Structure formats: C-alpha cells, structure tokens
Coordinates of N, CA and C and ligand atoms in Angstrom, one line a residue:
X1 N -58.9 108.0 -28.2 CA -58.9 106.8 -29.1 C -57.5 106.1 -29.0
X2 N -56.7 107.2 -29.1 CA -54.8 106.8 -29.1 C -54.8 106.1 -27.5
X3 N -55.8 106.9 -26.3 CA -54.7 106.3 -25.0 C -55.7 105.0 -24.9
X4 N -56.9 104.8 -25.7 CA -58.2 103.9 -25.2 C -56.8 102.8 -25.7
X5 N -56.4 102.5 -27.3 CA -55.6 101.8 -28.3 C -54.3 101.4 -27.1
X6 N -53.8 102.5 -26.8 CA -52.6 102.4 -26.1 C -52.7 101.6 -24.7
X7 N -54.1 101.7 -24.3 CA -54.1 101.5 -22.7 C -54.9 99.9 -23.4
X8 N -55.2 99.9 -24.3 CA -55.7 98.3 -24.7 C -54.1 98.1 -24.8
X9 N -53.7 98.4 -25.6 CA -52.2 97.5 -25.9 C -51.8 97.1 -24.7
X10 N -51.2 97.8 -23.6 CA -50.8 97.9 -22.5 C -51.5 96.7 -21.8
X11 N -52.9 96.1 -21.8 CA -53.2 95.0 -21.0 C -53.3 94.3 -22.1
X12 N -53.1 94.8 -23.3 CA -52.7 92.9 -24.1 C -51.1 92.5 -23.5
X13 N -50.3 93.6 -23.3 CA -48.6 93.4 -23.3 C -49.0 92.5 -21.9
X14 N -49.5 93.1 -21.3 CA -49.8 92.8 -19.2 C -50.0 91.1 -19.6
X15 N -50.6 90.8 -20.3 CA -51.9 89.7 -20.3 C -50.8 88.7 -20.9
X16 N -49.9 89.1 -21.8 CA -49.0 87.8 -22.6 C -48.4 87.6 -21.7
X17 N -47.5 89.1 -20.8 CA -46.7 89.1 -20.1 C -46.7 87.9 -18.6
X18 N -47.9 87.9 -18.1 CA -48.7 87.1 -17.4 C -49.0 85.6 -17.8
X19 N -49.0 85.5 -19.4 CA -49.0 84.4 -20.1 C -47.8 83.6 -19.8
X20 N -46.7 85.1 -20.2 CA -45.4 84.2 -20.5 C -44.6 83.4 -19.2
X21 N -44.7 84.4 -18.2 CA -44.8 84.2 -16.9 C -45.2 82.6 -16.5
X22 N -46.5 82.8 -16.5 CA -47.0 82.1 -16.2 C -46.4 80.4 -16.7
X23 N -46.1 81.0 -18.0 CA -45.4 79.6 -18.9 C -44.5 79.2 -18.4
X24 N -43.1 80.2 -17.5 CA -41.6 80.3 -17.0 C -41.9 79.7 -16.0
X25 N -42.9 79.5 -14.9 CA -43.3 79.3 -13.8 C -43.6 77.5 -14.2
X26 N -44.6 77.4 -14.7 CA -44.6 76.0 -14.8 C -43.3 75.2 -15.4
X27 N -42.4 75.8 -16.3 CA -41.6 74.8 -16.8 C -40.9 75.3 -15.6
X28 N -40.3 75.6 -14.9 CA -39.7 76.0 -13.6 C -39.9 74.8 -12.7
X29 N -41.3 74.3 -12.6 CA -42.0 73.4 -11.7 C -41.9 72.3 -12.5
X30 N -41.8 71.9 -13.7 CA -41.9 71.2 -14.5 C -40.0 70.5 -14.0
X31 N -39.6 71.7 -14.5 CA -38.1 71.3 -14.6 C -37.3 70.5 -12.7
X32 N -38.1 71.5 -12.4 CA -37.9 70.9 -10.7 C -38.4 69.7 -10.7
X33 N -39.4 69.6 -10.9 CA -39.9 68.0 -10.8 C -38.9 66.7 -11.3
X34 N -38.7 66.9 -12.7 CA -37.3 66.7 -13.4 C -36.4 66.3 -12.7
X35 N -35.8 66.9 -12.2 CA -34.6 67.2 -11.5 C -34.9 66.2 -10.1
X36 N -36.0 66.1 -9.6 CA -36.0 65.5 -8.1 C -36.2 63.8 -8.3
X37 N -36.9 63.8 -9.7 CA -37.1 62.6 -10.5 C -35.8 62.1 -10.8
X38 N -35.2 62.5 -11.4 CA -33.7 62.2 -11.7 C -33.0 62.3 -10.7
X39 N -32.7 62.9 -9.8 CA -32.0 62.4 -8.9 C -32.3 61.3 -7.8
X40 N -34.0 61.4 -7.6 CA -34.3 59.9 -6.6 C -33.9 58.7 -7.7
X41 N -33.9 58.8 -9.3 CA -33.4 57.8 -10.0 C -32.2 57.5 -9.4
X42 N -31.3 58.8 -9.6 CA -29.7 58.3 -9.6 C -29.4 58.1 -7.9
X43 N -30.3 58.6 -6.9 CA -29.8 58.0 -5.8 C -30.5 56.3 -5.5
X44 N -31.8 56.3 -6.4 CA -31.3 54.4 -6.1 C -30.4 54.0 -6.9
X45 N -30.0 53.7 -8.3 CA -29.3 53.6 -8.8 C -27.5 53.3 -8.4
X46 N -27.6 54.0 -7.8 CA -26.1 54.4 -6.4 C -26.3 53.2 -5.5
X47 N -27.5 53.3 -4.8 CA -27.9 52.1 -4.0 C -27.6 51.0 -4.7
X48 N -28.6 50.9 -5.5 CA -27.9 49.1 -5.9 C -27.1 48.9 -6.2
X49 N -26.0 49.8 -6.8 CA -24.9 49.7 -7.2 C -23.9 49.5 -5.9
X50 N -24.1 50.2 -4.7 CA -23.4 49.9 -3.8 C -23.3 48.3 -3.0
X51 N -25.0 48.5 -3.0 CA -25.5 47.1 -2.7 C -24.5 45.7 -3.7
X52 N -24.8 46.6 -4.7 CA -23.9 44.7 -5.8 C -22.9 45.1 -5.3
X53 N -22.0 45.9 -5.0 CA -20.6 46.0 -4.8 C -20.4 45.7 -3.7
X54 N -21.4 45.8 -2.6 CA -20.9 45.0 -1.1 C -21.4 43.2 -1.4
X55 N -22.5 43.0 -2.1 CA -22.4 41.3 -2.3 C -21.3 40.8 -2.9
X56 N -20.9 41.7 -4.2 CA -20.1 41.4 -5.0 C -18.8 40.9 -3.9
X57 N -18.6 41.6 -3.4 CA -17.1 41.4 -2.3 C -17.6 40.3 -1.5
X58 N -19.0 40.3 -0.6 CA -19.2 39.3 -0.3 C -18.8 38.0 -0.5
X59 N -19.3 38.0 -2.4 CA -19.2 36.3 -2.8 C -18.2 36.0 -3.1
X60 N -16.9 37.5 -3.3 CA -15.6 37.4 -3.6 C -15.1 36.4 -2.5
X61 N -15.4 36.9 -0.9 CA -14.6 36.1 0.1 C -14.7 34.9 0.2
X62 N -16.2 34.7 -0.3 CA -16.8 33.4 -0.2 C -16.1 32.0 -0.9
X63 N -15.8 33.1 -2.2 CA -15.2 32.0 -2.9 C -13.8 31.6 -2.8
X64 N -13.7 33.0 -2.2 CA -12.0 32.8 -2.0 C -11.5 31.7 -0.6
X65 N -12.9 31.6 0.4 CA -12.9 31.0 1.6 C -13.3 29.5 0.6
X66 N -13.8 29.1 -0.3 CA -14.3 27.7 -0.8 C -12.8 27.3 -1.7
X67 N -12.4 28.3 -1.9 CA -11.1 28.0 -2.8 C -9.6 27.6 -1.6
X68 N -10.0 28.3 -0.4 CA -9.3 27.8 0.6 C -9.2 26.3 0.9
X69 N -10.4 26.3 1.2 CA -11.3 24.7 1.7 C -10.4 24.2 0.6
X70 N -10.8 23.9 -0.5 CA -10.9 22.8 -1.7 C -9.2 22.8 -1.6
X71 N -8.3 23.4 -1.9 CA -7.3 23.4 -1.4 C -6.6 23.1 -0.5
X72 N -7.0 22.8 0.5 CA -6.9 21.9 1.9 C -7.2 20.5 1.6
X73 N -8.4 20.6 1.0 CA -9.0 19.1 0.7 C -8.0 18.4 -0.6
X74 N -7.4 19.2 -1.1 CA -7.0 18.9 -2.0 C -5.6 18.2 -1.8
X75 N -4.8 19.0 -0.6 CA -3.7 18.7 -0.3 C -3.4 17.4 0.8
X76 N -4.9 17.1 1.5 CA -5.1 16.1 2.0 C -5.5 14.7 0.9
X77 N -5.9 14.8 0.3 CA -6.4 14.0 -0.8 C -4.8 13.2 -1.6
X78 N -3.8 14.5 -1.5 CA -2.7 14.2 -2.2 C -1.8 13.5 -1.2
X79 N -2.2 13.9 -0.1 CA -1.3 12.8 1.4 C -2.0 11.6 1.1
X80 N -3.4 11.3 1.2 CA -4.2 10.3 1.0 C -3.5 9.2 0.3
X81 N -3.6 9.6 -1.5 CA -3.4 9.1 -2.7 C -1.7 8.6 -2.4
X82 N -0.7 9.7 -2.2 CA 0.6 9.2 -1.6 C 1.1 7.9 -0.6
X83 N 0.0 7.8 0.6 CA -0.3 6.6 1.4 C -0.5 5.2 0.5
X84 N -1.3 5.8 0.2 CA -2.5 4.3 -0.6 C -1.4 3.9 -1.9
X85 N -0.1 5.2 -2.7 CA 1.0 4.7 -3.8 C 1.9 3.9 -2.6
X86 N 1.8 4.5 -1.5 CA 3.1 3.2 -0.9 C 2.7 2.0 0.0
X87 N 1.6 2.2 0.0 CA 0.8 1.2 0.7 C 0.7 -0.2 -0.8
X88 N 0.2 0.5 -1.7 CA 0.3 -0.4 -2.7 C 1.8 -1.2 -3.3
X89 N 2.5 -0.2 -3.1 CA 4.2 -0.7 -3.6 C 4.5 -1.8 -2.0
X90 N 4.2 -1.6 -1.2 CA 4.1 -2.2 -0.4 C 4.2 -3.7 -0.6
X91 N 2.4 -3.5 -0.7 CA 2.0 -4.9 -1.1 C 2.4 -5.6 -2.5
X92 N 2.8 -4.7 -3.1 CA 3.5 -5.5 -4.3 C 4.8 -6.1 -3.7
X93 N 5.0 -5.6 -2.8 CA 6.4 -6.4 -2.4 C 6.1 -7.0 -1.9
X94 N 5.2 -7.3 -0.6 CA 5.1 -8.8 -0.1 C 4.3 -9.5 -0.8
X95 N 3.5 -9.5 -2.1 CA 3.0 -10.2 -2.7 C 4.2 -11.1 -3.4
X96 N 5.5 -10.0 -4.0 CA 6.5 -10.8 -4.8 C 6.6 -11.8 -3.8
X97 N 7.1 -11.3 -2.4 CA 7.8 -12.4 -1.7 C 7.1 -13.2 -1.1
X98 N 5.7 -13.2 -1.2 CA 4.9 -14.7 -1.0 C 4.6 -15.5 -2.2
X99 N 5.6 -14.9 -3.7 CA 4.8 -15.4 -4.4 C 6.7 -16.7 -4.2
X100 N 7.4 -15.7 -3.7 CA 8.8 -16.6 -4.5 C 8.6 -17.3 -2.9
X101 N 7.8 -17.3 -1.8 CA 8.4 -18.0 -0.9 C 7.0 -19.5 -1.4
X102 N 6.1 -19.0 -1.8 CA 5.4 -20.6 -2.0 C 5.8 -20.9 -3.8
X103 N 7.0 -20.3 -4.0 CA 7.3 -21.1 -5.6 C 8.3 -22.0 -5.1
X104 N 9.1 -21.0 -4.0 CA 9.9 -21.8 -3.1 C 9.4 -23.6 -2.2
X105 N 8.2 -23.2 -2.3 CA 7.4 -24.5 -1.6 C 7.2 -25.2 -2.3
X106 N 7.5 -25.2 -3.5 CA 7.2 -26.4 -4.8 C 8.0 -27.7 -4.1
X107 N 7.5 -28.5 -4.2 CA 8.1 -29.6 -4.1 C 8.4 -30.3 -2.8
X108 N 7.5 -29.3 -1.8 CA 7.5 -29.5 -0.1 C 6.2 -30.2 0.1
X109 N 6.3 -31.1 1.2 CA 5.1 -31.4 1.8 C 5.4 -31.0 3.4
X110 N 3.7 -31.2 3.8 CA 3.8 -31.3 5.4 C 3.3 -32.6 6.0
X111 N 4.1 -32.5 7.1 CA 4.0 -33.9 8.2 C 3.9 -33.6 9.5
X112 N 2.6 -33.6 10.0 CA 2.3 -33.1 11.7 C 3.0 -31.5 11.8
X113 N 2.7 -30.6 10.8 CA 3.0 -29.1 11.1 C 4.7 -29.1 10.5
X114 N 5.3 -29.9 10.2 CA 6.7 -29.6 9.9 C 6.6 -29.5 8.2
X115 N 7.6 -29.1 7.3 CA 7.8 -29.0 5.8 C 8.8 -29.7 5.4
X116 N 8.5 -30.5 4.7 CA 9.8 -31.5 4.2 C 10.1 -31.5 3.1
X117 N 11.2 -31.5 2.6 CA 11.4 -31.9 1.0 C 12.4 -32.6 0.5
X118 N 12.0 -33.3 -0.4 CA 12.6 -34.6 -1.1 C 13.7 -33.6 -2.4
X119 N 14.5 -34.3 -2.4 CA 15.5 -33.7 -3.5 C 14.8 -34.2 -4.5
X120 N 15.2 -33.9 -5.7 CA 15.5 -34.6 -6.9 C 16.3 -35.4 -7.9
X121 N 17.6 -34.6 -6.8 CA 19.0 -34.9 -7.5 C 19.8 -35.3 -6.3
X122 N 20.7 -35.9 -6.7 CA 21.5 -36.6 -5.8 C 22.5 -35.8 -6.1
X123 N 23.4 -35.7 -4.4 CA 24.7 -34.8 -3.8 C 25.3 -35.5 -2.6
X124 N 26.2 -35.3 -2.2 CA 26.8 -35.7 -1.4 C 26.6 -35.1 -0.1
X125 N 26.7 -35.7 1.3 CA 26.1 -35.2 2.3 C 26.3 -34.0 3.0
X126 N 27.6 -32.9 2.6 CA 28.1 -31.8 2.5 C 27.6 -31.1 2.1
X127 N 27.1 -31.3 0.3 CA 26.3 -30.4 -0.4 C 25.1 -30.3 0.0
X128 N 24.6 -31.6 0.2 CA 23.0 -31.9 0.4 C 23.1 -30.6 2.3
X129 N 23.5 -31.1 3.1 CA 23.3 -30.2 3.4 C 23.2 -28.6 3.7
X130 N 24.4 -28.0 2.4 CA 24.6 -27.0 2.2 C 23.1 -26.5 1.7
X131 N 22.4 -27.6 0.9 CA 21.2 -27.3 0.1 C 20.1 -27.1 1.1
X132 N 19.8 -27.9 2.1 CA 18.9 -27.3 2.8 C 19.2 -26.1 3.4
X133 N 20.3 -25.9 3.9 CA 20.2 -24.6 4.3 C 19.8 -23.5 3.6
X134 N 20.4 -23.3 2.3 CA 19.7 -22.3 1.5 C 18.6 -22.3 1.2
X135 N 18.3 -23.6 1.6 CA 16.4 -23.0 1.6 C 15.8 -23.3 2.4
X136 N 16.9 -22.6 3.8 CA 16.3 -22.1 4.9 C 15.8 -23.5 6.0
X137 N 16.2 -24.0 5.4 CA 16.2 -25.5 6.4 C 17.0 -26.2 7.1
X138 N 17.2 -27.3 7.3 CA 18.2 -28.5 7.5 C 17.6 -29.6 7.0
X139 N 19.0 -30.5 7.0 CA 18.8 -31.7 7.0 C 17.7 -32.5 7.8
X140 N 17.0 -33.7 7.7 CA 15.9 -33.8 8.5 C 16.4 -34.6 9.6
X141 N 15.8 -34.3 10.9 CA 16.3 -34.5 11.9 C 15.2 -35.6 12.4
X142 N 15.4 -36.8 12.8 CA 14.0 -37.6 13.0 C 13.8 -38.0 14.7
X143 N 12.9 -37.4 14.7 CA 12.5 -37.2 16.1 C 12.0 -38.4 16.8
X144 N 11.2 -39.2 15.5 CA 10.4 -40.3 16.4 C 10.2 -41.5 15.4
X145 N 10.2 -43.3 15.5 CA 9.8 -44.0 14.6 C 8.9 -44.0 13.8
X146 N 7.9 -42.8 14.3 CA 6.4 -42.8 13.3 C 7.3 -41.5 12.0
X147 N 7.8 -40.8 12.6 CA 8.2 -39.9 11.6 C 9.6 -40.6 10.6
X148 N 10.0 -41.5 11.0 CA 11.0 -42.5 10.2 C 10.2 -42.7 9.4
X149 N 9.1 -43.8 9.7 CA 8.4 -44.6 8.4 C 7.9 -43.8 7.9
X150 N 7.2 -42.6 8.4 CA 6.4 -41.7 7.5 C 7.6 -41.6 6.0
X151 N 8.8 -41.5 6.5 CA 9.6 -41.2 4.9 C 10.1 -42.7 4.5
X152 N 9.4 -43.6 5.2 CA 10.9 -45.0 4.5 C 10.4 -44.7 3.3
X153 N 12.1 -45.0 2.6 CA 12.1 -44.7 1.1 C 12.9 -46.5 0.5
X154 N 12.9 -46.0 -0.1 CA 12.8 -47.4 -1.0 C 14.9 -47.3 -1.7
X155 N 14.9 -46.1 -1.1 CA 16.5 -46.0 -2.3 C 17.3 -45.1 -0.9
X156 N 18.7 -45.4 -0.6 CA 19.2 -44.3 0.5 C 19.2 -42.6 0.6
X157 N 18.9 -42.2 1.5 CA 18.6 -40.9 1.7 C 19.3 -40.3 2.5
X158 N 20.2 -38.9 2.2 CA 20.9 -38.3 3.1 C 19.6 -37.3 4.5
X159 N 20.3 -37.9 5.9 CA 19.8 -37.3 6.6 C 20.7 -36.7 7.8
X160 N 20.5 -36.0 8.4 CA 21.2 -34.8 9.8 C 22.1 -35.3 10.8
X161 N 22.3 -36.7 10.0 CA 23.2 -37.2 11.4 C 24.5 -37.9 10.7
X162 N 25.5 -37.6 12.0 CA 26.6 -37.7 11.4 C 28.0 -37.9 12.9
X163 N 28.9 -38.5 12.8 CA 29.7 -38.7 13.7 C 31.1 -38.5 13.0
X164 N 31.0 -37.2 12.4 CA 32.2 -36.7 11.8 C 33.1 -36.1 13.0
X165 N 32.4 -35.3 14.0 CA 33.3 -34.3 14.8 C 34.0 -35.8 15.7
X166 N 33.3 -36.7 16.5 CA 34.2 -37.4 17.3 C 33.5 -38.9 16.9
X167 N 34.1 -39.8 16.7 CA 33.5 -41.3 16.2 C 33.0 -41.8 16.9
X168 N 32.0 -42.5 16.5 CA 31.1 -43.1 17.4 C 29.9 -42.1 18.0
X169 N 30.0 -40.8 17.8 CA 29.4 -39.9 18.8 C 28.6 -39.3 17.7
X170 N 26.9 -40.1 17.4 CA 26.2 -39.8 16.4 C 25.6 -38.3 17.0
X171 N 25.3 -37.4 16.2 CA 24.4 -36.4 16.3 C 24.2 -35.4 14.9
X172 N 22.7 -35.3 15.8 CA 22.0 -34.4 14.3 C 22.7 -33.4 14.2
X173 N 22.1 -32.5 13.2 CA 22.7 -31.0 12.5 C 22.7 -30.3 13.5
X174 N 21.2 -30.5 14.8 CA 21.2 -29.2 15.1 C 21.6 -29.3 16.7
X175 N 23.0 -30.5 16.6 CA 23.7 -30.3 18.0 C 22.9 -31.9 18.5
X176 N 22.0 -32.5 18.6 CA 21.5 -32.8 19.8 C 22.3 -34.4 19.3
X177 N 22.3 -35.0 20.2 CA 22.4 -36.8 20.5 C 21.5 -37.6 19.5
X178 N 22.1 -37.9 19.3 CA 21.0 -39.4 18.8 C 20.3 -39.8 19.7
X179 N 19.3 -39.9 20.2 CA 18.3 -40.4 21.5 C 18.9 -42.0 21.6
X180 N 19.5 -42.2 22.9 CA 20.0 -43.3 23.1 C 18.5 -43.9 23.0
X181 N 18.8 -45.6 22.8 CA 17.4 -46.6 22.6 C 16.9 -46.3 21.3
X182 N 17.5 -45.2 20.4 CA 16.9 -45.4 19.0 C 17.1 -46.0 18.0
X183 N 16.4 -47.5 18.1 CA 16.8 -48.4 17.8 C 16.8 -48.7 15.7
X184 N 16.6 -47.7 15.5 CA 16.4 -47.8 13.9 C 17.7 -47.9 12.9
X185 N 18.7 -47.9 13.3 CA 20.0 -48.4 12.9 C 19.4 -50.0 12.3
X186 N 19.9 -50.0 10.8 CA 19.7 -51.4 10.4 C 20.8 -52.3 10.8
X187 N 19.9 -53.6 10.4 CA 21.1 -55.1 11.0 C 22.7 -54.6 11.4
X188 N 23.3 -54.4 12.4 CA 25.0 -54.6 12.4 C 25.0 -53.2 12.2
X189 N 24.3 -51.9 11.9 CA 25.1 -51.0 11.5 C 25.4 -49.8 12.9
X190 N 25.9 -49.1 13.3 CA 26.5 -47.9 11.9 C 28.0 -49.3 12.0
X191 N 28.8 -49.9 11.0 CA 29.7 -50.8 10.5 C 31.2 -50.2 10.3
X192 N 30.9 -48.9 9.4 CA 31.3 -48.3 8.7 C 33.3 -47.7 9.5
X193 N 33.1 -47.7 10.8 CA 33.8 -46.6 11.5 C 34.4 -45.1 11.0
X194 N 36.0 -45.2 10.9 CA 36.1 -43.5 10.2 C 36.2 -43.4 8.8
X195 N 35.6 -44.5 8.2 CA 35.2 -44.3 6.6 C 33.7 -44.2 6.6
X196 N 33.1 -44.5 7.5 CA 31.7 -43.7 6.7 C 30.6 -43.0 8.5
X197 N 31.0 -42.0 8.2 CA 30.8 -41.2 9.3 C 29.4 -40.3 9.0
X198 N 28.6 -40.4 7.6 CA 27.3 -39.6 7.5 C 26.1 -40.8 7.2
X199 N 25.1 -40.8 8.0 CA 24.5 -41.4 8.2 C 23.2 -41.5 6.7
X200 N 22.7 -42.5 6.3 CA 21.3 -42.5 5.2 C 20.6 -43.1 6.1
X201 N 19.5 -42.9 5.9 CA 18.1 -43.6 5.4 C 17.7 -44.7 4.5
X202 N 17.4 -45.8 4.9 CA 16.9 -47.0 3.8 C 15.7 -47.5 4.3
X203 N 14.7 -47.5 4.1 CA 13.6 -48.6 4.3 C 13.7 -48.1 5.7
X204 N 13.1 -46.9 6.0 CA 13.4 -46.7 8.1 C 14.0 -47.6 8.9
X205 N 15.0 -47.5 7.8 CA 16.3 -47.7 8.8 C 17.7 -47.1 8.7
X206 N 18.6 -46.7 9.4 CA 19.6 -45.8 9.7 C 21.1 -47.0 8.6
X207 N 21.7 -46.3 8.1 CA 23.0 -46.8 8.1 C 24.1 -45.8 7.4
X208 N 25.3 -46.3 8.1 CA 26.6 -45.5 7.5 C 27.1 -45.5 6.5
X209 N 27.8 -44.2 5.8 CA 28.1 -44.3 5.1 C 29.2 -43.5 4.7
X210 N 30.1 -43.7 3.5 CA 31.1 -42.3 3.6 C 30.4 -41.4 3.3
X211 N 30.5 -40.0 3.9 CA 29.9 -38.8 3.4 C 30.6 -38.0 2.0
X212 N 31.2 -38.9 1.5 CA 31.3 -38.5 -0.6 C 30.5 -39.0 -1.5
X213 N 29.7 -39.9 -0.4 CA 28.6 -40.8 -1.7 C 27.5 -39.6 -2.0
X214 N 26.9 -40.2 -3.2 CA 26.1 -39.3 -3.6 C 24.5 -40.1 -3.5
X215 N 23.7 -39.3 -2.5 CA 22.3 -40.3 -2.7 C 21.0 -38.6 -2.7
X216 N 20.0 -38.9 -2.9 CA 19.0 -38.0 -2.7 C 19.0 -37.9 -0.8
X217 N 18.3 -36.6 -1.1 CA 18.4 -36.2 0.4 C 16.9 -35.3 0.8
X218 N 16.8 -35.5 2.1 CA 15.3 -35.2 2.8 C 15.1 -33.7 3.7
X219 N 15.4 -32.6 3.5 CA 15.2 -31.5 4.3 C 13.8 -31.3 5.3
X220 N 14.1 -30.1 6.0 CA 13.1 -30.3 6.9 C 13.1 -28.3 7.3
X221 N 12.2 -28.3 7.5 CA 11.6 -26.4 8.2 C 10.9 -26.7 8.8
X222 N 10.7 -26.6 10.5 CA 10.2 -25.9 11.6 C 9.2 -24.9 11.4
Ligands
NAG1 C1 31.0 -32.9 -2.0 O1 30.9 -32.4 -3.3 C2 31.5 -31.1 -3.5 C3 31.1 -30.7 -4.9 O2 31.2 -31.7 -5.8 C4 33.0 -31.3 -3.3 O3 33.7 -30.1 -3.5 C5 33.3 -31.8 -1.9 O4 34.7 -32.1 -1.8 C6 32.5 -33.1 -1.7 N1 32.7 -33.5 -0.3 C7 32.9 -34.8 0.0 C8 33.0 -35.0 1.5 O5 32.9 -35.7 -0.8

C-alpha cells in the first residue's frame, strides 16, 4: 500500500517534473523567439539609422554646395550692383555737364550748323573778346555776305576783326585775312587809321573803331 502510495507519488513527482520541464522549455523558445524579435528590431533600427545618417551628410554637402553657389552668386551680384553705383555716378556727371553745357546755350542760336550769341551787355572789344572765349568760342568771324545780313543789326556790334598787330592789315581772330574783294566795309571806311583799329558791325556793314568803345558783341562756336 506504502510502495503502491509511494510509487504513485513518484509518477505524480515524474509527471509535474515533466510539467515543469516542459514549462522551462517553452519559455526557453518563447524567450528565444524574444530575443531574435528584438534583435531583427534593433538591427533594422541601426539600418535606418545609418541610412538617415548617410542622407543626413548627404543633404549636409548639398547644402553646403547651394551655400557655395549662392555665395558666388552673391559676390557676383555685388560686382554687378558696384558697376551699375558707378555707372550711375557716372551718368550723373555727364547729365550735370549737359545740363550746364545747354544752360550754357541759353541765349545761342544756330546759323547753317554754326552757334552764335548776341551779348546783352556791352564791353569793349578786348573784353568782348575775352568773353567769347570763355565760353569756348570767338568772336564772329564772317565768312560770307549772306552770313553778314543774316546778323545786320540795327546798333554796332563787336566782331573778330581787327588791324591792331600791323595797320591796315585787317584780320580775324583766328589768323586769317580779311578775303580781299570783301566789299562790306561801309561808305569811306575803315577811316579810322591807328585810332580805331577794331572793327563793328552796323547794318552789314563793316566799320572802324577805337577798340575802348563799348558796343554789344556777336560770338561764334564751330
Ligand atoms: C577794356 O576794358 C577793360 C575793363 O574795363 C580795361 O581794363 C581795358 O583797359 C579796356 N581796354 C581797352 C582797349 O579799352
């Protein structure tokens, strides 16, 4: 009865023993499973992680190559903009000086392509020509009878001719002769001899005068 009791115990002990076993075995397989789970996690995991960290560097270069560029572009942009400040100061300067060379033209006309200007004020034929010069002219030099009458003036006018250097020996400002046969000398003149050695303008016609009188005067630019 004792060994029937005992040899039953003995295959209940066998039977849990087998149980427990059995139990140790699956969580064994259980836990392995686990473990192969978790690691195929953590080796993609690693993956994409490596993966973003080779794009990542990727889009590092990329930007650091677009930050190159723009930089370039940027330093060309600033040559550009530099051009276009002196290109502008530029033209502010020859804008000034076309503005002062046609304020300069106040009071000029043109005749067959030449620029003439009438004084306003009367000077003597020293100053008067001092004045065209400074604005870049001479005295007017008359080339032909149509360009005489084109100015007859009604009051005497200082003009480019003059027989100061040797008497009798008329010539304009700019060197040349008086064109022998130029017959525009009024009645009897030049009269004057070495008292009046600078020539006016009256009514297109020529006469002498002393060069201290004071009359308006006629300039001329080429
Ligand atoms: C012309 O006028 C200026 C200024 O008034 C004077 O200095 C000069 O002596 C004058 N010349 C003649 C030739 O009269």
């Amino acid at each position: 009865m004792c060994k029937t009791t005992s040899k039953g115990s003995d295959s209940v002990r066998n039977k849990t023993y087998k149980k427990v076993t059995a139990y140790l075995v699956l969580q064994c397989i259980l836990l392995l499973e686990a473990i192969i789970l978790l690691s195929i996690e953590h080796k993609t995991k690693a993956d994409i992680y490596e993966n973003g960290e080779e794009n990542f560097a990727n889009q590092k270069n990329t930007l650091r190559e677009e930050i190159e560029n723009l930089e370039t572009k940027k330093d060309g942009l600033q040559q550009e903009n530099n051009n276009a400040n002196k290109q502008k100061q530029q033209l502010k300067e020859e804008e000034k000086a076309l503005l002062k060379h046609l304020h300069g033209m106040d009071g000029w006309m043109c005749y067959q392509s030449v620029f003439y200007y009438m004084s306003t004020e009367t000077k003597n034929w020293t100053e008067s020509k001092k004045d065209c010069e400074q604005r870049g002219a001479s005295l007017m030099i008359i080339n032909s009878k149509e360009e005489h009458k084109f100015f007859k003036s009604d009051a005497n006018v200082w003009i480019g001719l003059t027989d100061k250097n040797e008497e009798r020996k008329w010539k304009w400002v700019d060197g040349s002769e008086l064109a022998t046969g130029f017959s525009s000398w009024g009645p009897g003149e030049p009269n004057g001899l070495q008292g009046e050695s600078c020539a006016a303008s009256f009514s297109a016609e020529l006469y002498d005068f002393s060069c201290s009188e004071t009359f308006n005067w006629i300039c001329e630019r080429k």
